[in-house]
Amino acid sequence: MRVGVLTGGGDCPGLNAVIRAVVRKGVSEYGYDFVGFRDGWKGPLEGVTTELGIPQVRGILPRGGTILGSSRTNPFKVDDGVERIKANLAELGVDALIAIGGEDTLGVATKLHDLGVNVVGVPKTIDNDLNATDFTFGFDTAVNIAMEAIDRLHTTAESHHRVLVVEVMGRHAGWIALHAGLAGGANVVLIPEKPFDIEQVCALVERRFEDHFAPILVVSEGAVPVEGGEMSLVSGEKDAFGHVRLGGIGDRLASEIEHRTGKEARAVVLGHVQRGGTPTAFDRWLATRFGLHAIDAVHDGDFGTMMALRGTHIERVPLIEGTGELKLVDPAEYAEAEVFFG
Amino acid sequence: MRVGVLTGGGDCPGLNAVIRAVVRKGVSEYGYDFVGFRDGWKGPLEGVTTELGIPQVRGILPRGGTILGSSRTNPFKVDDGVERIKANLAELGVDALIAIGGEDTLGVATKLHDLGVNVVGVPKTIDNDLNATDFTFGFDTAVNIAMEAIDRLHTTAESHHRVLVVEVMGRHAGWIALHAGLAGGANVVLIPEKPFDIEQVCALVERRFEDHFAPILVVSEGAVPVEGGEMSLVSGEKDAFGHVRLGGIGDRLASEIEHRTGKEARAVVLGHVQRGGTPTAFDRWLATRFGLHAIDAVHDGDFGTMMALRGTHIERVPLIEGTGELKLVDPAEYAEAEVFFG
Amino acid sequence: MRVGVLTGGGDCPGLNAVIRAVVRKGVSEYGYDFVGFRDGWKGPLEGVTTELGIPQVRGILPRGGTILGSSRTNPFKVDDGVERIKANLAELGVDALIAIGGEDTLGVATKLHDLGVNVVGVPKTIDNDLNATDFTFGFDTAVNIAMEAIDRLHTTAESHHRVLVVEVMGRHAGWIALHAGLAGGANVVLIPEKPFDIEQVCALVERRFEDHFAPILVVSEGAVPVEGGEMSLVSGEKDAFGHVRLGGIGDRLASEIEHRTGKEARAVVLGHVQRGGTPTAFDRWLATRFGLHAIDAVHDGDFGTMMALRGTHIERVPLIEGTGELKLVDPAEYAEAEVFFG
Amino acid sequence: MRVGVLTGGGDCPGLNAVIRAVVRKGVSEYGYDFVGFRDGWKGPLEGVTTELGIPQVRGILPRGGTILGSSRTNPFKVDDGVERIKANLAELGVDALIAIGGEDTLGVATKLHDLGVNVVGVPKTIDNDLNATDFTFGFDTAVNIAMEAIDRLHTTAESHHRVLVVEVMGRHAGWIALHAGLAGGANVVLIPEKPFDIEQVCALVERRFEDHFAPILVVSEGAVPVEGGEMSLVSGEKDAFGHVRLGGIGDRLASEIEHRTGKEARAVVLGHVQRGGTPTAFDRWLATRFGLHAIDAVHDGDFGTMMALRGTHIERVPLIEGTGELKLVDPAEYAEAEVFFG
C-alpha cells in the first residue's frame, strides 16, 4: 500500500505532528510506503513529490509549519484538474491520500472522493470553526499566544492609563477572540458573529476609566460594526493599490476610540504569530491522535471520512460534515462570558 | 444569599480563576454576598474567614496558587468536626458552600451534603484522574510544563549521547506522563497503571543508542517495577529519617540505567513546578467555566453536585461520581501511543 | 530620612523591580521612610502620594507596569511647576527623590537638581538608547518578545511562501530591531539610523525567493525610506482625523512589497506587548541592582547622579550624561550583522 | 583556507549559533572552506568529520545542542594524541581550528596552540565561571529557566505553606543560583563559594513562616555545609553502586529541613533542562558575535586567542586567560543581594 500525504491552506501549529503520526504508524504497524505531495493540491496536480518516511519525520513534532509545504491551489479551478490528479496518483502508484487542511482543502477532498479517489481527511483550522469536531488543532496554540499578549498588556493598561486593542485571527468565527479574551481577562470582546456598536464600545471604555481601570479590548479580524454604526474608520476604504488591509480593524478601532473618548489607544496586531511556531501540548496531542486515526481509516478502507474529536475520543465522520456550515460562536457561550465584559 | 468558598488539597493552576468566576457572576448577576474560608476545610471548621468580593478577585485570573489558602484538614477526623462546621456556617449566615478540591476535599463535601449542608463541588486535580469529567483544570498546564522540559532535553540527549529521565507527577494515574511523553516525543513512558520491567527499559535504551539516537524517558512519580523486576534501586529503602523520598523514581531509574547499560543517565525532577504558576488558556477557560456553572448550581439550589466537562459543555453530576473510583489511563489510549515508544 | 519615588514615561518591564529594591534596602539597611508619588512628575506636582513600604513592594518583582503609575507630565510646562514641587516635597518632609524614567523624566530631574532638589535618577527605556549605560532594563525583555515572534514566523514563511514583516519598537534607535533580528535570524533589518531603499529591499525579497526561501523583515517603527525612495505608501498621509498611525511602517512595507513583487506579504505589529508583562532575568537583575545602587547614592548624598551599567558593574554618572544625546546603533555593530542579511 | 570547527564539553544553549556565525561569515566574507569535527576533540583525534557549510547551518540558530556533537575526550590522555591530531589536520588540509568549549576543551586548545596548532577558542559554560569575559553564552538561558521555575513555585509556597528547594547547576561557582535567586525573589541562596550552616538555614525558614510567608531556597548543586555543620543528610554517603547522586543536595536539604523544622519541604531538580533547548536573545546575540569575531581572528592569523565580552564589545584575549582560575561569585555582589535573603 502506498499512501500520499498533503497539507493545504494557511499555516497551523500541529501539521507536522499529523504527518509524523501518519508515517510512524503507517510504516511500523502497517508496513506502508509514503509519498509526500508538495504544496497542497498542487502536489498531486502537478506530480510534485518529496520523499516521506521515518527519517523525514524525525524531530518535526515540535516544529511549526509543514515539511510538505502548502498552497491554496484548487484542482477544480484548473482545466482537467481531476484527471491530472488521477493520472498522477496512478503513475505514482498511490492507493490512498491523506489530505490535511481546512474547509477548502477538505472541500476538494470531498469532491475527489465522490469521483472515486480514496481520500481520508484531517481537519485543520486555527479558527476552530469546523462543525464536526469539538476542537481543531492549532486553535489552542493561537489562543495561548493571544492570551500571553493580553497578559503582558494588562499592567501597561493599568499603569499608563491606556486603551489597548488586540486584534486576533478569526475572519468568520470569533472563537480565538472569545477564548483568549476570557482567558486573558479582557474587558470587551468583539466577534464577527455579533456586530458591535462603536458608541456602546466607547461607553464601556469610559465607564472603565471612571472606575480607575484601563480597558483591554480583543477584536476578531472579521468583526464589523452594526449597520448604521457610524464608525467612520471601519468603512473599508481602499488604499491606492486597492488594498483595504492598511490599518485593519484593530488599528481602526484604536483610532476611533481615541478620537471619540480622548483616551490614548494603541493596537497590537498579532497576525501570523498566532499561526506559526511550536504547538502547545494539547495541539500536539490532538494532531498526533488525528494522524494515528487517519492512517487507521486508510487501513480500514474507510475513505471519504475525516477525523473529529468528541470528548476525549477520536471519531470518524463523513468528510461532508467538516465542509458544510461553519461552526460559529455559540451565543450561549458568548453570553456566559459577558459577565466579565464591560 | 451568602455563599462560602474554599479550596482544598494540593496546588493547581486555575484555582483563582474558579474563585474569580464564582464571585464575579455571584455578585453581578445574582447579587450574592461571599465569605472566603481560609485553608480548605480548616476555614469552616475553625471559623477562619477572609473578605471575598469583587476587589479581592481583581487581577487573580492569571495567578497560580489560591488566594484562600489550602490545607488537607479533614473535619471528619476531628472531634465534633461536622457540628463545628454547621455551627460556624450558621453563625456566619452562610447558606451555601462551594468547595473546590480533589478527591479528599470533595469526599468531605459529599458527606457534608448527606448531612444537610448545601454544597456544590468543583473538581480539581492536576493528575486528571477524576472519572466524571473529560479533563480537570491544572492538567493542561502541568502537561505543557513537562513537555517544554522534554523539548529542551531533546537536543542535549542527541548531542551529548545521554539518557535523560524526566520524573513527572502522577501518584496513581499516568495521565501527565502519557500526554507529556506523547507531546514531547519521549521514547519511553512509564506509568503507575503498567509496572515496568527494568530489563526491557534498558533494552530499549540500548537499541536506541544502536540507532545513534539518545533516549528520553518520562516516568510518573508513582511508576513501579514489575514484581520480581530486580530493580535494586527502587526497592524503597528508607533513609535515616524513615523517608523514602531521597532519590525518587526518576533518580533511581537514572542510576539503574547507568549501572546496567554503562551509558550516562541524568534525571530531571520537575516536582512542584508542575503545580504552580500561571495556568494555560485551556485551564483558565475550564476553571472559569466551572466557576460560572458552580454559582449557577447554587442559584438553582442544585446541591450535592459537581461540575464536569463533557465535550465542550459543562454539566452537573452528582458529587459522588467525582469521588468514587479514580480515572486511570485507558489501556487503549496508552497502546495507541506505544507506536512512538521504543 | 524620607525618600520619594516616582516612575515616568512609557511602560517598561523592570520598573517594579527598581521600586522594590529601593524600598527593601532603604528600609532594612538605612531605616528610611518612603513616599510613593503617583503618575510620574504629576505626583510631586499635585501632591498625589501613595503608601510605599515593605508590604507594598511584596510580590511585585515579576510584575510588569509600575505600582506607582506613570504619566508624561512635565512640571516645567506648568505654571509655578517647580515651586509647587518644592512646596509639596517640603510639606511631605521628603528629603530626597528617586526618579525612574527615560529622557524626559530624567531631563526634568536634571533641571530640578540644578534648582536644588535632591534627586537621584534611574534610567529607563526599552529602546536602549541612553548613552551612559551599556544596557537599560526592559530592553532585554522587548528583544526576547520580538525574537520569539520571529521564531514563530519562520516556519510559516518557509511553508507558505510568504513575506513576513515584523514591526518592533524604536522611534529613534534601531537597537530592538537589530538585536531581535540578529537573534531571530531575520533576513532584513531596517532601522531609523539607516534610511532604506525600497527597491533594494524588494530585490532582497525576490532574491531570497529565488533561493526557495521566504524572507522575514524586521523594521523599527521609526525606520524611514531614503529620500526620493519612491515608497508611495510611507508618505505619511494623514487620515480623516489627522492621524498617521493607521497603518504604520510595518503595514505599509508589507503592502508595498506585495504590490511591487507580487508575493503575499503580511505584517505583525507587536506594539505594547513589547513593553508590558514580566521582565526577563537580565532585566530583573539589572533593575534590582539599579535600585540598590540608587538608594546607596541617596545615602551617600550623591545627588544629581544616575545609575549606569558598565560591564558587570553599576556605576554612578552625572544625570546630564543620560539626558544628552541618544545612543544610536553603532554602524560597526550593524555592519557586523549584515553578513546575515539578504 | 580550510577551517575545522569542534564543540566540546557539556551542552550549552548557543553552540549552534556560534557554529552558524563562523560558517556564514567564513564562507560569504572570506571564502573559506569548513570541516566539522564530530564530538569534540574526538573528531580531530580520530579523524571523524562531517560536512559543514551554509546548508548545514541553515535553521540552527534557535536550536539547542550542537550539530557537531560533543564529548569529553582529552587527546592529552591518549597515546600519541597530539601527533594523531596533527596528522589528521594535515591530511584533511585543515589550516586552522575553532574550538568551542569550556575549561577542559580550551585547556586542550591552549596546549595544542603551544605545540604549533592554529587554534582560536570560543568560551562556553552555562556556569559563567570564566574569568576573561563578562558573561558566557548559555548562562542567561539557564538563569531564565531557573527563574521561571521559581516564579511558578511562589504561589504554591504561599498558598500551601511549604518550603520549596530549587537545585540549580553550578558545581564550583554559584552564578546561576545567585542570579536566578535574585531574579526570582528567593529567600535563601546557597552557593559553593560560601558553605552554609544548616541551623541558620532552618532558622531563616522558621522566621519566614512566623511572618506568614513560605520560603523558597535556591541551592547550587555544588553547595556544601560548613565544616562541622551537622547536616546528616549531606554527608555524601554512597549508594550500592558507589554513586552519591541519588538524592542530590536539593533533595537532602529538603529532607533535612523537613526533619528539623517539621514543615513540609519539597525539592525541584531542574538538571539538564537548564542546559538544553533554545537560547535566549542575549545568548544568541553573544554566541553569534563570538562566532563572527572568532572567524575574524582566524582571518587575522591571531591564533592562541579566545573571544571575550567586555561591556558591549567582543575582544580577543589569550587562551590562557580563559583556562586559568575560575571566576567565582564576587563576595560584594553576593553581599549586595543579601538584603533580599532571609
JSON list of N, CA and C in Angstrom, two decimals, chain A residues 192-241:
[
{"chain": "A", "resi": 192, "resn": "PRO", "atom": "N", "xyz": [-17.07, 38.41, 14.94]},
{"chain": "A", "resi": 192, "resn": "PRO", "atom": "CA", "xyz": [-17.81, 38.59, 13.68]},
{"chain": "A", "resi": 192, "resn": "PRO", "atom": "C", "xyz": [-19.29, 38.25, 13.80]},
{"chain": "A", "resi": 193, "resn": "GLU", "atom": "N", "xyz": [-19.59, 37.32, 14.71]},
{"chain": "A", "resi": 193, "resn": "GLU", "atom": "CA", "xyz": [-20.98, 36.86, 14.82]},
{"chain": "A", "resi": 193, "resn": "GLU", "atom": "C", "xyz": [-21.91, 37.91, 15.42]},
{"chain": "A", "resi": 194, "resn": "LYS", "atom": "N", "xyz": [-21.35, 38.97, 15.97]},
{"chain": "A", "resi": 194, "resn": "LYS", "atom": "CA", "xyz": [-22.15, 39.91, 16.74]},
{"chain": "A", "resi": 194, "resn": "LYS", "atom": "C", "xyz": [-21.65, 41.32, 16.44]},
{"chain": "A", "resi": 195, "resn": "PRO", "atom": "N", "xyz": [-22.19, 41.96, 15.39]},
{"chain": "A", "resi": 195, "resn": "PRO", "atom": "CA", "xyz": [-21.70, 43.30, 15.03]},
{"chain": "A", "resi": 195, "resn": "PRO", "atom": "C", "xyz": [-21.74, 44.24, 16.23]},
{"chain": "A", "resi": 196, "resn": "PHE", "atom": "N", "xyz": [-20.72, 45.07, 16.30]},
{"chain": "A", "resi": 196, "resn": "PHE", "atom": "CA", "xyz": [-20.63, 45.92, 17.50]},
{"chain": "A", "resi": 196, "resn": "PHE", "atom": "C", "xyz": [-21.10, 47.34, 17.23]},
{"chain": "A", "resi": 197, "resn": "ASP", "atom": "N", "xyz": [-21.50, 47.97, 18.30]},
{"chain": "A", "resi": 197, "resn": "ASP", "atom": "CA", "xyz": [-21.94, 49.36, 18.24]},
{"chain": "A", "resi": 197, "resn": "ASP", "atom": "C", "xyz": [-20.81, 50.20, 18.84]},
{"chain": "A", "resi": 198, "resn": "ILE", "atom": "N", "xyz": [-20.18, 51.00, 18.01]},
{"chain": "A", "resi": 198, "resn": "ILE", "atom": "CA", "xyz": [-18.99, 51.73, 18.46]},
{"chain": "A", "resi": 198, "resn": "ILE", "atom": "C", "xyz": [-19.32, 52.67, 19.63]},
{"chain": "A", "resi": 199, "resn": "GLU", "atom": "N", "xyz": [-20.52, 53.17, 19.67]},
{"chain": "A", "resi": 199, "resn": "GLU", "atom": "CA", "xyz": [-20.87, 54.06, 20.79]},
{"chain": "A", "resi": 199, "resn": "GLU", "atom": "C", "xyz": [-20.91, 53.29, 22.10]},
{"chain": "A", "resi": 200, "resn": "GLN", "atom": "N", "xyz": [-21.45, 52.09, 22.01]},
{"chain": "A", "resi": 200, "resn": "GLN", "atom": "CA", "xyz": [-21.51, 51.25, 23.20]},
{"chain": "A", "resi": 200, "resn": "GLN", "atom": "C", "xyz": [-20.10, 50.86, 23.64]},
{"chain": "A", "resi": 201, "resn": "VAL", "atom": "N", "xyz": [-19.25, 50.54, 22.67]},
{"chain": "A", "resi": 201, "resn": "VAL", "atom": "CA", "xyz": [-17.86, 50.19, 22.99]},
{"chain": "A", "resi": 201, "resn": "VAL", "atom": "C", "xyz": [-17.19, 51.36, 23.70]},
{"chain": "A", "resi": 202, "resn": "CYS", "atom": "N", "xyz": [-17.38, 52.56, 23.17]},
{"chain": "A", "resi": 202, "resn": "CYS", "atom": "CA", "xyz": [-16.74, 53.73, 23.78]},
{"chain": "A", "resi": 202, "resn": "CYS", "atom": "C", "xyz": [-17.33, 54.01, 25.17]},
{"chain": "A", "resi": 203, "resn": "ALA", "atom": "N", "xyz": [-18.60, 53.71, 25.34]},
{"chain": "A", "resi": 203, "resn": "ALA", "atom": "CA", "xyz": [-19.21, 53.90, 26.66]},
{"chain": "A", "resi": 203, "resn": "ALA", "atom": "C", "xyz": [-18.57, 52.97, 27.68]},
{"chain": "A", "resi": 204, "resn": "LEU", "atom": "N", "xyz": [-18.33, 51.72, 27.26]},
{"chain": "A", "resi": 204, "resn": "LEU", "atom": "CA", "xyz": [-17.66, 50.77, 28.15]},
{"chain": "A", "resi": 204, "resn": "LEU", "atom": "C", "xyz": [-16.26, 51.24, 28.51]},
{"chain": "A", "resi": 205, "resn": "VAL", "atom": "N", "xyz": [-15.55, 51.75, 27.50]},
{"chain": "A", "resi": 205, "resn": "VAL", "atom": "CA", "xyz": [-14.20, 52.27, 27.72]},
{"chain": "A", "resi": 205, "resn": "VAL", "atom": "C", "xyz": [-14.25, 53.38, 28.76]},
{"chain": "A", "resi": 206, "resn": "GLU", "atom": "N", "xyz": [-15.19, 54.28, 28.60]},
{"chain": "A", "resi": 206, "resn": "GLU", "atom": "CA", "xyz": [-15.25, 55.42, 29.52]},
{"chain": "A", "resi": 206, "resn": "GLU", "atom": "C", "xyz": [-15.67, 55.00, 30.92]},
{"chain": "A", "resi": 207, "resn": "ARG", "atom": "N", "xyz": [-16.59, 54.08, 30.97]},
{"chain": "A", "resi": 207, "resn": "ARG", "atom": "CA", "xyz": [-17.04, 53.65, 32.28]},
{"chain": "A", "resi": 207, "resn": "ARG", "atom": "C", "xyz": [-15.89, 52.99, 33.05]},
{"chain": "A", "resi": 208, "resn": "ARG", "atom": "N", "xyz": [-15.10, 52.23, 32.32]},
{"chain": "A", "resi": 208, "resn": "ARG", "atom": "CA", "xyz": [-13.98, 51.55, 32.99]},
{"chain": "A", "resi": 208, "resn": "ARG", "atom": "C", "xyz": [-12.96, 52.55, 33.53]},
{"chain": "A", "resi": 209, "resn": "PHE", "atom": "N", "xyz": [-12.71, 53.60, 32.77]},
{"chain": "A", "resi": 209, "resn": "PHE", "atom": "CA", "xyz": [-11.80, 54.63, 33.28]},
{"chain": "A", "resi": 209, "resn": "PHE", "atom": "C", "xyz": [-12.38, 55.32, 34.51]},
{"chain": "A", "resi": 210, "resn": "GLU", "atom": "N", "xyz": [-13.71, 55.48, 34.53]},
{"chain": "A", "resi": 210, "resn": "GLU", "atom": "CA", "xyz": [-14.33, 56.09, 35.71]},
{"chain": "A", "resi": 210, "resn": "GLU", "atom": "C", "xyz": [-14.06, 55.24, 36.96]},
{"chain": "A", "resi": 211, "resn": "ASP", "atom": "N", "xyz": [-14.00, 53.92, 36.76]},
{"chain": "A", "resi": 211, "resn": "ASP", "atom": "CA", "xyz": [-13.66, 53.02, 37.88]},
{"chain": "A", "resi": 211, "resn": "ASP", "atom": "C", "xyz": [-12.15, 52.96, 38.11]},
{"chain": "A", "resi": 212, "resn": "HIS", "atom": "N", "xyz": [-11.41, 53.80, 37.42]},
{"chain": "A", "resi": 212, "resn": "HIS", "atom": "CA", "xyz": [-9.96, 53.87, 37.57]},
{"chain": "A", "resi": 212, "resn": "HIS", "atom": "C", "xyz": [-9.23, 52.63, 37.06]},
{"chain": "A", "resi": 213, "resn": "PHE", "atom": "N", "xyz": [-9.80, 51.98, 36.09]},
{"chain": "A", "resi": 213, "resn": "PHE", "atom": "CA", "xyz": [-9.11, 50.88, 35.42]},
{"chain": "A", "resi": 213, "resn": "PHE", "atom": "C", "xyz": [-9.05, 51.19, 33.94]},
{"chain": "A", "resi": 214, "resn": "ALA", "atom": "N", "xyz": [-8.05, 50.59, 33.27]},
{"chain": "A", "resi": 214, "resn": "ALA", "atom": "CA", "xyz": [-7.89, 50.85, 31.84]},
{"chain": "A", "resi": 214, "resn": "ALA", "atom": "C", "xyz": [-8.34, 49.61, 31.08]},
{"chain": "A", "resi": 215, "resn": "PRO", "atom": "N", "xyz": [-9.04, 49.80, 29.98]},
{"chain": "A", "resi": 215, "resn": "PRO", "atom": "CA", "xyz": [-9.65, 48.66, 29.30]},
{"chain": "A", "resi": 215, "resn": "PRO", "atom": "C", "xyz": [-8.74, 48.00, 28.26]},
{"chain": "A", "resi": 216, "resn": "ILE", "atom": "N", "xyz": [-8.93, 46.68, 28.16]},
{"chain": "A", "resi": 216, "resn": "ILE", "atom": "CA", "xyz": [-8.30, 45.91, 27.09]},
{"chain": "A", "resi": 216, "resn": "ILE", "atom": "C", "xyz": [-9.41, 45.31, 26.24]},
{"chain": "A", "resi": 217, "resn": "LEU", "atom": "N", "xyz": [-9.33, 45.57, 24.94]},
{"chain": "A", "resi": 217, "resn": "LEU", "atom": "CA", "xyz": [-10.32, 45.05, 24.01]},
{"chain": "A", "resi": 217, "resn": "LEU", "atom": "C", "xyz": [-9.68, 43.98, 23.13]},
{"chain": "A", "resi": 218, "resn": "VAL", "atom": "N", "xyz": [-10.40, 42.90, 22.91]},
{"chain": "A", "resi": 218, "resn": "VAL", "atom": "CA", "xyz": [-9.95, 41.89, 21.96]},
{"chain": "A", "resi": 218, "resn": "VAL", "atom": "C", "xyz": [-10.93, 41.88, 20.81]},
{"chain": "A", "resi": 219, "resn": "VAL", "atom": "N", "xyz": [-10.40, 41.96, 19.60]},
{"chain": "A", "resi": 219, "resn": "VAL", "atom": "CA", "xyz": [-11.29, 42.03, 18.44]},
{"chain": "A", "resi": 219, "resn": "VAL", "atom": "C", "xyz": [-10.84, 41.04, 17.37]},
{"chain": "A", "resi": 220, "resn": "SER", "atom": "N", "xyz": [-11.78, 40.25, 16.88]},
{"chain": "A", "resi": 220, "resn": "SER", "atom": "CA", "xyz": [-11.51, 39.34, 15.76]},
{"chain": "A", "resi": 220, "resn": "SER", "atom": "C", "xyz": [-11.25, 40.18, 14.51]},
{"chain": "A", "resi": 221, "resn": "GLU", "atom": "N", "xyz": [-10.37, 39.71, 13.65]},
{"chain": "A", "resi": 221, "resn": "GLU", "atom": "CA", "xyz": [-10.10, 40.47, 12.43]},
{"chain": "A", "resi": 221, "resn": "GLU", "atom": "C", "xyz": [-11.37, 40.66, 11.59]},
{"chain": "A", "resi": 222, "resn": "GLY", "atom": "N", "xyz": [-12.34, 39.73, 11.77]},
{"chain": "A", "resi": 222, "resn": "GLY", "atom": "CA", "xyz": [-13.56, 39.82, 10.97]},
{"chain": "A", "resi": 222, "resn": "GLY", "atom": "C", "xyz": [-14.71, 40.53, 11.66]},
{"chain": "A", "resi": 223, "resn": "ALA", "atom": "N", "xyz": [-14.45, 41.15, 12.79]},
{"chain": "A", "resi": 223, "resn": "ALA", "atom": "CA", "xyz": [-15.53, 41.87, 13.48]},
{"chain": "A", "resi": 223, "resn": "ALA", "atom": "C", "xyz": [-15.95, 43.09, 12.68]},
{"chain": "A", "resi": 224, "resn": "VAL", "atom": "N", "xyz": [-17.22, 43.40, 12.70]},
{"chain": "A", "resi": 224, "resn": "VAL", "atom": "CA", "xyz": [-17.74, 44.54, 11.93]},
{"chain": "A", "resi": 224, "resn": "VAL", "atom": "C", "xyz": [-18.70, 45.35, 12.79]},
{"chain": "A", "resi": 225, "resn": "PRO", "atom": "N", "xyz": [-18.81, 46.64, 12.49]},
{"chain": "A", "resi": 225, "resn": "PRO", "atom": "CA", "xyz": [-19.77, 47.46, 13.24]},
{"chain": "A", "resi": 225, "resn": "PRO", "atom": "C", "xyz": [-21.20, 47.14, 12.79]},
{"chain": "A", "resi": 226, "resn": "VAL", "atom": "N", "xyz": [-22.14, 47.40, 13.66]},
{"chain": "A", "resi": 226, "resn": "VAL", "atom": "CA", "xyz": [-23.54, 47.25, 13.28]},
{"chain": "A", "resi": 226, "resn": "VAL", "atom": "C", "xyz": [-23.85, 48.19, 12.13]},
{"chain": "A", "resi": 227, "resn": "GLU", "atom": "N", "xyz": [-24.83, 47.87, 11.37]},
{"chain": "A", "resi": 227, "resn": "GLU", "atom": "CA", "xyz": [-25.18, 48.75, 10.27]},
{"chain": "A", "resi": 227, "resn": "GLU", "atom": "C", "xyz": [-25.61, 50.09, 10.81]},
{"chain": "A", "resi": 228, "resn": "GLY", "atom": "N", "xyz": [-25.19, 51.14, 10.12]},
{"chain": "A", "resi": 228, "resn": "GLY", "atom": "CA", "xyz": [-25.50, 52.47, 10.62]},
{"chain": "A", "resi": 228, "resn": "GLY", "atom": "C", "xyz": [-24.74, 52.78, 11.89]},
{"chain": "A", "resi": 229, "resn": "GLY", "atom": "N", "xyz": [-23.64, 52.04, 12.13]},
{"chain": "A", "resi": 229, "resn": "GLY", "atom": "CA", "xyz": [-22.91, 52.19, 13.38]},
{"chain": "A", "resi": 229, "resn": "GLY", "atom": "C", "xyz": [-21.99, 53.39, 13.40]},
{"chain": "A", "resi": 230, "resn": "GLU", "atom": "N", "xyz": [-22.01, 54.13, 12.30]},
{"chain": "A", "resi": 230, "resn": "GLU", "atom": "CA", "xyz": [-21.28, 55.40, 12.25]},
{"chain": "A", "resi": 230, "resn": "GLU", "atom": "C", "xyz": [-19.83, 55.29, 12.68]},
{"chain": "A", "resi": 231, "resn": "MET", "atom": "N", "xyz": [-19.16, 54.25, 12.23]},
{"chain": "A", "resi": 231, "resn": "MET", "atom": "CA", "xyz": [-17.76, 54.18, 12.59]},
{"chain": "A", "resi": 231, "resn": "MET", "atom": "C", "xyz": [-16.95, 54.56, 11.37]},
{"chain": "A", "resi": 232, "resn": "SER", "atom": "N", "xyz": [-16.63, 55.82, 11.32]},
{"chain": "A", "resi": 232, "resn": "SER", "atom": "CA", "xyz": [-16.04, 56.39, 10.11]},
{"chain": "A", "resi": 232, "resn": "SER", "atom": "C", "xyz": [-14.84, 55.60, 9.63]},
{"chain": "A", "resi": 233, "resn": "LEU", "atom": "N", "xyz": [-14.09, 55.03, 10.57]},
{"chain": "A", "resi": 233, "resn": "LEU", "atom": "CA", "xyz": [-12.82, 54.45, 10.17]},
{"chain": "A", "resi": 233, "resn": "LEU", "atom": "C", "xyz": [-12.87, 52.99, 9.80]},
{"chain": "A", "resi": 234, "resn": "VAL", "atom": "N", "xyz": [-13.99, 52.37, 9.94]},
{"chain": "A", "resi": 234, "resn": "VAL", "atom": "CA", "xyz": [-14.05, 50.97, 9.50]},
{"chain": "A", "resi": 234, "resn": "VAL", "atom": "C", "xyz": [-14.85, 50.82, 8.23]},
{"chain": "A", "resi": 235, "resn": "SER", "atom": "N", "xyz": [-14.95, 51.91, 7.51]},
{"chain": "A", "resi": 235, "resn": "SER", "atom": "CA", "xyz": [-15.78, 51.87, 6.32]},
{"chain": "A", "resi": 235, "resn": "SER", "atom": "C", "xyz": [-15.13, 51.08, 5.20]},
{"chain": "A", "resi": 236, "resn": "GLY", "atom": "N", "xyz": [-13.91, 50.64, 5.41]},
{"chain": "A", "resi": 236, "resn": "GLY", "atom": "CA", "xyz": [-13.30, 49.75, 4.43]},
{"chain": "A", "resi": 236, "resn": "GLY", "atom": "C", "xyz": [-12.79, 50.43, 3.17]},
{"chain": "A", "resi": 237, "resn": "GLU", "atom": "N", "xyz": [-12.50, 51.70, 3.25]},
{"chain": "A", "resi": 237, "resn": "GLU", "atom": "CA", "xyz": [-12.00, 52.39, 2.05]},
{"chain": "A", "resi": 237, "resn": "GLU", "atom": "C", "xyz": [-10.68, 51.74, 1.60]},
{"chain": "A", "resi": 238, "resn": "LYS", "atom": "N", "xyz": [-10.49, 51.70, 0.31]},
{"chain": "A", "resi": 238, "resn": "LYS", "atom": "CA", "xyz": [-9.30, 51.08, -0.24]},
{"chain": "A", "resi": 238, "resn": "LYS", "atom": "C", "xyz": [-8.17, 52.08, -0.36]},
{"chain": "A", "resi": 239, "resn": "ASP", "atom": "N", "xyz": [-6.97, 51.57, -0.30]},
{"chain": "A", "resi": 239, "resn": "ASP", "atom": "CA", "xyz": [-5.83, 52.46, -0.49]},
{"chain": "A", "resi": 239, "resn": "ASP", "atom": "C", "xyz": [-5.50, 52.53, -1.97]},
{"chain": "A", "resi": 240, "resn": "ALA", "atom": "N", "xyz": [-4.44, 53.21, -2.28]},
{"chain": "A", "resi": 240, "resn": "ALA", "atom": "CA", "xyz": [-4.07, 53.47, -3.68]},
{"chain": "A", "resi": 240, "resn": "ALA", "atom": "C", "xyz": [-3.93, 52.18, -4.50]},
{"chain": "A", "resi": 241, "resn": "PHE", "atom": "N", "xyz": [-3.65, 51.08, -3.84]},
{"chain": "A", "resi": 241, "resn": "PHE", "atom": "CA", "xyz": [-3.44, 49.83, -4.58]},
{"chain": "A", "resi": 241, "resn": "PHE", "atom": "C", "xyz": [-4.66, 48.91, -4.54]}
]
